[in-house]
Every structure is written in structure tokens, then in C-alpha cells.
Amino acid sequence: MPPSNTIAHKGGPAAALLGLSTATDSPGQSQRFFFESPLISRQVAVLKQLVESSSRVIVVMGERGSGKSTLIQRIVSETPGKWKPGRLILSFRNQRQTARKSALDRRAVFFTGHGAAPTVILDDAHQLTLNDLKRLIHRTLPKGGDHKFKTVILFAESRLRGSLKSIARWLPPETVIEKIQISPFTEQQTAAYLTHRLKAAALLDRLPFSKQQLKTIHSLSGGLPGWINGEAYMLLKKMKQRRIKKNRLNRTFGLLPAAFKSAG
């Protein structure tokens, strides 16, 4: 049995993956489903550059609904065959440790690399405890660490910043954590994003919203894609209900002139 609190491999050559078990599916998203903007393109380019560099820990932060998981799907789909889905497998020496299983155990990840130290992408890293975060970062350190991973890329909500500050004094002085902040859309980008969503779904060539409605969607969503989707859906639902009600009224009152005429 592997030593306690190490990451054990399951489902392939241990030397190749070191702690990752491959899964059977992947996002495989078509590029036409991803919204393009100069800001997003720049963020993707910076992230790819950091992955190819010697960076050990990369943190991509954004509010809930800012598009972190979509960014992961985009990165994975842009390089077919490079990133593979898998799960982190932790082992425990005794039942007491097993009872306190960490949130890292069997955590879904994407990984790349066939050498002794793969690069790993982990979503929702803000859900990790301080101990789990320490354990994960420790596995990227070439000196004084396990060095099981070349790079760990953590996607998380902004509250992870507090956890990183808490463990900063524990990290070696030379440790550098690269950070990328996902910014919300501007009002103009919100309109462009909604247009893209409808075209990608092959529904409409233009937006069914007025300028004031777009302004309201942007204001209520804070420019976050996940919330933009929700606000747009609710507005479309209300518009549909009003249209149905209006059609019913038209059918009802459209008969009245003829009724009064015949009565006269």
C-alpha cells in the first residue's frame, strides 16, 4: 500500500500518471460554442503561456458564474488528446485517517503529460480545506516537497485568496503563485455574449431584447456569464407569457366588434 497521504494511481502505468485514473469521457466541445472577446482571448493566451513555462502553481479566480468551468472546457477542447479526464486517488494507512477523508480524494481533474510529473487542472479549488490546499501545493515543490506534479492549475472563487494568504508563511520563500483574475463583462460584451449564445443554439440571428432590457440584464447579472444566462432566460419566459396572454386577449376582443354589429 502506498504511504499515507500520497496520491496513488489507478488504471494505468503508475510511472506515467502518478496519482491519476483516466475516465472515459471528455467535454469535446466545439469551438463555435465558446464566446470570443479580446479579454477572454488574452486570458487564454496568458494561461497557456504559464502552463508551458516553469510555473508550479497557477490560480484562476473569478466569482461564481464568471465562466471558470467554461474556460476549462475551452482549454481542453482546443487541444484534443492533450488533456485527459481523471481522478485523484489518495490512500490512507488506517481507519481513523479514512474517516477524515480529504476533499481531494477521487476529485475530478484534467491532466496532461506522460512523464513522472503531470500538469493537473482542478476546478472549485475554493472548496478545499487548508490542509488539502497545502498537500496539493506541496506536491508541486521540487525542493522539500513530493514533486508529484509539474504544475497545478486551480480554478476557484475569489475567496480562495484568503486560504492562500493563510498558507503563505508555510510555503518556501521562492514559491511563486501565478494568479489570473476573470473579469465580468461590460454592457457591450453582455449584448455580444447573448447574441453569440442564441446564434450558437441556431435560434435567432438577432437579440429579442430592447436596449433597456439588455441594460437591466447586465445590471442584475453583474456582467457574469452564468448570471447573464439566468436573467436572460427569466426575461424570455416573462415575454413569452405576456405574448400568450396578449394573443388570448386578441382572440377574445377580436370577436367583440362582430358581436356588437350582429346585435345591432
Short mmCIF file of C-alpha atoms in Angstrom, two decimals:
data_model
loop_
_atom_site.label_atom_id
_atom_site.label_comp_id
_atom_site.label_asym_id
_atom_site.label_seq_id
_atom_site.Cartn_x
_atom_site.Cartn_y
_atom_site.Cartn_z
CA MET A 1 0.00 0.00 0.00
CA PRO A 2 1.34 3.45 -0.85
CA PRO A 3 2.38 5.71 2.03
CA SER A 4 -0.31 7.71 3.77
CA ASN A 5 -1.41 10.97 2.16
CA THR A 6 0.21 10.26 -1.17
CA ILE A 7 -1.65 10.24 -4.46
CA ALA A 8 -1.90 6.73 -5.84
CA HIS A 9 -2.54 5.81 -9.45
CA LYS A 10 -5.35 3.61 -10.60
CA GLY A 11 -5.99 2.30 -14.10
CA GLY A 12 -2.63 2.53 -15.90
CA PRO A 13 1.17 2.65 -15.58
CA ALA A 14 1.92 4.35 -12.28
CA ALA A 15 5.14 5.86 -13.57
CA ALA A 16 3.24 7.59 -16.37
CA LEU A 17 0.45 9.22 -14.41
CA LEU A 18 1.44 9.18 -10.75
CA GLY A 19 -1.85 9.52 -9.00
CA LEU A 20 -4.39 9.89 -11.78
CA SER A 21 -7.02 7.45 -13.01
CA THR A 22 -8.32 8.08 -16.51
CA ALA A 23 -12.01 8.48 -17.15
CA THR A 24 -13.93 7.59 -20.30
CA ASP A 25 -15.38 10.92 -21.34
CA SER A 26 -14.26 14.49 -22.00
CA PRO A 27 -16.02 17.75 -22.83
CA GLY A 28 -15.19 17.66 -26.55
CA GLN A 29 -16.87 20.99 -27.00
CA SER A 30 -16.97 22.52 -30.48
CA GLN A 31 -15.20 25.86 -30.73
CA ARG A 32 -18.30 27.56 -32.10
CA PHE A 33 -19.93 27.28 -28.67
CA PHE A 34 -17.30 29.44 -26.96
CA PHE A 35 -17.74 33.20 -26.85
CA GLU A 36 -14.84 35.16 -28.30
CA SER A 37 -13.67 38.51 -26.98
CA PRO A 38 -10.26 40.22 -26.78
CA LEU A 39 -10.30 39.88 -22.97
CA ILE A 40 -11.06 36.15 -23.00
CA SER A 41 -8.52 35.50 -25.76
CA ARG A 42 -5.88 37.33 -23.71
CA GLN A 43 -6.71 35.32 -20.59
CA VAL A 44 -6.48 32.03 -22.51
CA ALA A 45 -3.15 33.07 -24.05
CA VAL A 46 -1.68 34.05 -20.65
CA LEU A 47 -2.84 30.79 -19.08
CA LYS A 48 -1.36 28.68 -21.87
CA GLN A 49 1.92 30.59 -21.61
CA LEU A 50 2.08 29.96 -17.85
CA VAL A 51 1.34 26.25 -18.33
CA GLU A 52 4.20 25.96 -20.83
CA SER A 53 6.55 27.86 -18.54
CA SER A 54 8.10 26.68 -15.28
CA SER A 55 5.20 27.95 -13.13
CA ARG A 56 4.37 25.49 -10.35
CA VAL A 57 1.04 26.84 -9.09
CA ILE A 58 -1.44 28.80 -11.21
CA VAL A 59 -4.68 30.13 -9.72
CA VAL A 60 -7.54 31.31 -11.95
CA MET A 61 -10.03 33.24 -9.81
CA GLY A 62 -13.47 34.60 -10.53
CA GLU A 63 -16.85 35.00 -8.92
CA ARG A 64 -19.46 32.28 -9.15
CA GLY A 65 -20.84 32.31 -12.70
CA SER A 66 -17.84 34.14 -14.15
CA GLY A 67 -17.07 31.33 -16.62
CA LYS A 68 -14.28 29.39 -14.88
CA SER A 69 -15.59 25.92 -15.78
CA THR A 70 -16.31 27.06 -19.34
CA LEU A 71 -12.71 28.27 -19.60
CA ILE A 72 -11.52 24.80 -18.55
CA GLN A 73 -13.71 23.19 -21.23
CA ARG A 74 -12.34 25.60 -23.80
CA ILE A 75 -8.70 24.87 -22.93
CA VAL A 76 -9.31 21.12 -23.02
CA SER A 77 -11.22 21.21 -26.32
CA GLU A 78 -8.69 23.46 -28.08
CA THR A 79 -6.01 20.76 -27.79
CA PRO A 80 -7.75 17.42 -28.47
CA GLY A 81 -5.90 14.49 -26.97
CA LYS A 82 -3.61 16.60 -24.82
CA TRP A 83 -5.77 16.87 -21.69
CA LYS A 84 -7.34 13.74 -20.25
CA PRO A 85 -10.05 13.46 -17.58
CA GLY A 86 -9.13 11.62 -14.40
CA ARG A 87 -9.48 11.46 -10.62
CA LEU A 88 -7.04 11.99 -7.79
CA ILE A 89 -6.70 8.84 -5.71
CA LEU A 90 -5.50 9.21 -2.13
CA SER A 91 -4.56 6.32 0.16
CA PHE A 92 -4.79 6.13 3.95
CA ARG A 93 -2.87 4.00 6.42
CA ASN A 94 -5.63 3.35 8.92
CA GLN A 95 -9.38 3.63 9.50
CA ARG A 96 -9.01 6.82 11.55
CA GLN A 97 -7.44 8.59 8.60
CA THR A 98 -10.01 7.11 6.24
CA ALA A 99 -12.80 8.58 8.37
CA ARG A 100 -11.29 12.01 7.78
CA LYS A 101 -11.00 11.62 4.04
CA SER A 102 -9.98 14.79 2.30
CA ALA A 103 -11.97 16.56 -0.42
CA LEU A 104 -9.06 15.75 -2.75
CA ASP A 105 -9.78 12.02 -2.76
CA ARG A 106 -11.38 10.98 -6.04
CA ARG A 107 -11.60 14.62 -7.07
CA ALA A 108 -12.26 15.02 -10.81
CA VAL A 109 -9.37 16.68 -12.67
CA PHE A 110 -7.88 17.06 -16.12
CA PHE A 111 -4.22 16.20 -16.59
CA THR A 112 -1.57 16.25 -19.29
CA GLY A 113 1.92 14.86 -19.56
CA HIS A 114 3.25 11.35 -19.75
CA GLY A 115 6.32 11.77 -17.60
CA ALA A 116 6.83 11.47 -13.88
CA ALA A 117 5.13 14.79 -13.09
CA PRO A 118 1.93 15.65 -15.00
CA THR A 119 0.18 19.01 -15.04
CA VAL A 120 -3.21 18.98 -13.34
CA ILE A 121 -6.31 21.21 -13.65
CA LEU A 122 -8.66 21.23 -10.67
CA ASP A 123 -11.97 23.13 -10.57
CA ASP A 124 -13.75 24.56 -7.48
CA ALA A 125 -10.50 24.70 -5.51
CA HIS A 126 -12.14 27.09 -3.02
CA GLN A 127 -13.89 24.03 -1.59
CA LEU A 128 -10.58 22.58 -0.38
CA THR A 129 -9.55 22.80 3.25
CA LEU A 130 -6.28 24.47 4.19
CA ASN A 131 -4.70 21.05 4.75
CA ASP A 132 -5.82 19.84 1.31
CA LEU A 133 -4.50 23.00 -0.30
CA LYS A 134 -1.15 22.58 1.45
CA ARG A 135 -0.99 18.94 0.43
CA LEU A 136 -1.71 19.75 -3.21
CA ILE A 137 0.80 22.60 -3.48
CA HIS A 138 3.41 20.54 -1.61
CA ARG A 139 3.31 18.04 -4.48
CA THR A 140 4.49 20.69 -6.93
CA LEU A 141 7.57 21.76 -4.96
CA PRO A 142 10.86 20.46 -6.41
CA LYS A 143 12.70 21.13 -3.12
CA GLY A 144 11.33 19.95 0.19
CA GLY A 145 8.18 18.63 -1.47
CA ASP A 146 6.96 15.45 -3.11
CA HIS A 147 7.15 16.95 -6.62
CA LYS A 148 4.48 14.63 -7.99
CA PHE A 149 3.07 17.31 -10.29
CA LYS A 150 4.82 19.65 -12.69
CA THR A 151 2.09 22.26 -12.35
CA VAL A 152 -1.22 22.53 -10.54
CA ILE A 153 -3.83 24.86 -12.05
CA LEU A 154 -6.54 25.79 -9.55
CA PHE A 155 -9.83 27.33 -10.70
CA ALA A 156 -11.62 28.90 -7.77
CA GLU A 157 -13.88 31.61 -6.48
CA SER A 158 -12.15 34.70 -5.12
CA ARG A 159 -12.47 33.52 -1.51
CA LEU A 160 -9.54 31.18 -2.18
CA ARG A 161 -7.36 34.28 -1.84
CA GLY A 162 -7.84 34.13 1.95
CA SER A 163 -6.71 30.50 2.09
CA LEU A 164 -3.61 31.30 0.02
CA LYS A 165 -2.71 34.08 2.44
CA SER A 166 -3.10 31.68 5.36
CA ILE A 167 -0.65 29.15 3.94
CA ALA A 168 1.82 31.71 2.52
CA ARG A 169 4.05 31.56 5.61
CA TRP A 170 4.21 27.78 5.26
CA LEU A 171 5.48 27.90 1.67
CA PRO A 172 9.18 28.20 0.83
CA PRO A 173 10.21 31.83 0.15
CA GLU A 174 10.93 31.11 -3.51
CA THR A 175 7.42 29.76 -4.17
CA VAL A 176 5.54 31.84 -6.73
CA ILE A 177 1.79 31.51 -7.20
CA GLU A 178 0.67 32.96 -10.53
CA LYS A 179 -2.83 34.48 -10.48
CA ILE A 180 -5.31 35.24 -13.26
CA GLN A 181 -8.48 37.15 -12.41
CA ILE A 182 -11.56 36.62 -14.59
CA SER A 183 -13.28 39.97 -15.02
CA PRO A 184 -17.02 40.49 -15.60
CA PHE A 185 -18.34 41.61 -19.00
CA THR A 186 -19.05 45.18 -19.91
CA GLU A 187 -22.57 46.06 -21.03
CA GLN A 188 -21.46 45.86 -24.66
CA GLN A 189 -19.86 42.44 -24.08
CA THR A 190 -23.04 41.22 -22.37
CA ALA A 191 -25.05 42.02 -25.52
CA ALA A 192 -22.42 40.35 -27.72
CA TYR A 193 -22.38 37.29 -25.45
CA LEU A 194 -26.18 36.88 -25.61
CA THR A 195 -26.12 37.24 -29.39
CA HIS A 196 -23.44 34.55 -29.56
CA ARG A 197 -25.43 32.20 -27.30
CA LEU A 198 -28.56 32.43 -29.46
CA LYS A 199 -26.62 32.01 -32.71
CA ALA A 200 -24.68 29.03 -31.35
CA ALA A 201 -28.00 27.39 -30.47
CA ALA A 202 -29.24 28.19 -34.01
CA LEU A 203 -32.25 30.02 -32.58
CA LEU A 204 -32.05 33.67 -33.61
CA ASP A 205 -29.89 35.95 -35.73
CA ARG A 206 -30.56 38.98 -33.54
CA LEU A 207 -31.44 39.65 -29.93
CA PRO A 208 -35.11 39.79 -28.91
CA PHE A 209 -34.26 42.32 -26.18
CA SER A 210 -34.51 46.09 -26.25
CA LYS A 211 -31.59 48.31 -25.20
CA GLN A 212 -33.26 48.90 -21.84
CA GLN A 213 -33.81 45.18 -21.31
CA LEU A 214 -30.14 44.50 -22.11
CA LYS A 215 -29.15 47.18 -19.63
CA THR A 216 -31.32 45.50 -16.98
CA ILE A 217 -29.87 42.04 -17.71
CA HIS A 218 -26.35 43.40 -17.40
CA SER A 219 -27.10 45.28 -14.19
CA LEU A 220 -28.80 42.34 -12.46
CA SER A 221 -26.16 39.81 -13.56
CA GLY A 222 -23.14 41.96 -12.76
CA GLY A 223 -21.73 41.02 -16.17
CA LEU A 224 -21.13 37.39 -15.09
CA PRO A 225 -21.97 34.90 -17.89
CA GLY A 226 -23.67 32.36 -15.64
CA TRP A 227 -25.97 35.01 -14.19
CA ILE A 228 -26.49 36.62 -17.63
CA ASN A 229 -27.88 33.28 -18.83
CA GLY A 230 -30.27 33.10 -15.89
CA GLU A 231 -31.53 36.69 -16.20
CA ALA A 232 -32.00 36.34 -19.98
CA TYR A 233 -33.91 33.09 -19.54
CA MET A 234 -36.25 34.61 -16.94
CA LEU A 235 -36.90 37.64 -19.14
CA LEU A 236 -37.63 35.48 -22.20
CA LYS A 237 -40.01 33.41 -20.10
CA LYS A 238 -41.89 36.54 -18.98
CA MET A 239 -42.00 37.82 -22.58
CA LYS A 240 -43.44 34.52 -23.75
CA GLN A 241 -46.11 34.57 -21.03
CA ARG A 242 -47.07 38.13 -21.97
CA ARG A 243 -47.28 37.15 -25.64
CA ILE A 244 -49.54 34.21 -24.85
CA LYS A 245 -51.76 36.42 -22.70
CA LYS A 246 -51.84 39.08 -25.42
CA ASN A 247 -52.83 36.51 -28.07
CA ARG A 248 -55.64 35.26 -25.87
CA LEU A 249 -56.91 38.81 -25.35
CA ASN A 250 -56.73 39.50 -29.08
CA ARG A 251 -58.72 36.38 -29.85
CA THR A 252 -61.30 37.33 -27.23
CA PHE A 253 -61.72 41.03 -28.01
CA GLY A 254 -61.32 40.49 -31.73
CA LEU A 255 -64.78 38.90 -31.71
CA LEU A 256 -66.45 41.81 -29.95
CA PRO A 257 -66.93 44.18 -32.93
CA ALA A 258 -68.67 41.46 -34.93
CA ALA A 259 -70.79 40.53 -31.91
CA PHE A 260 -71.94 44.11 -31.38
CA LYS A 261 -72.61 44.53 -35.11
CA SER A 262 -74.85 41.48 -35.27
CA ALA A 263 -76.63 42.61 -32.13
CA GLY A 264 -77.42 45.97 -33.69
#
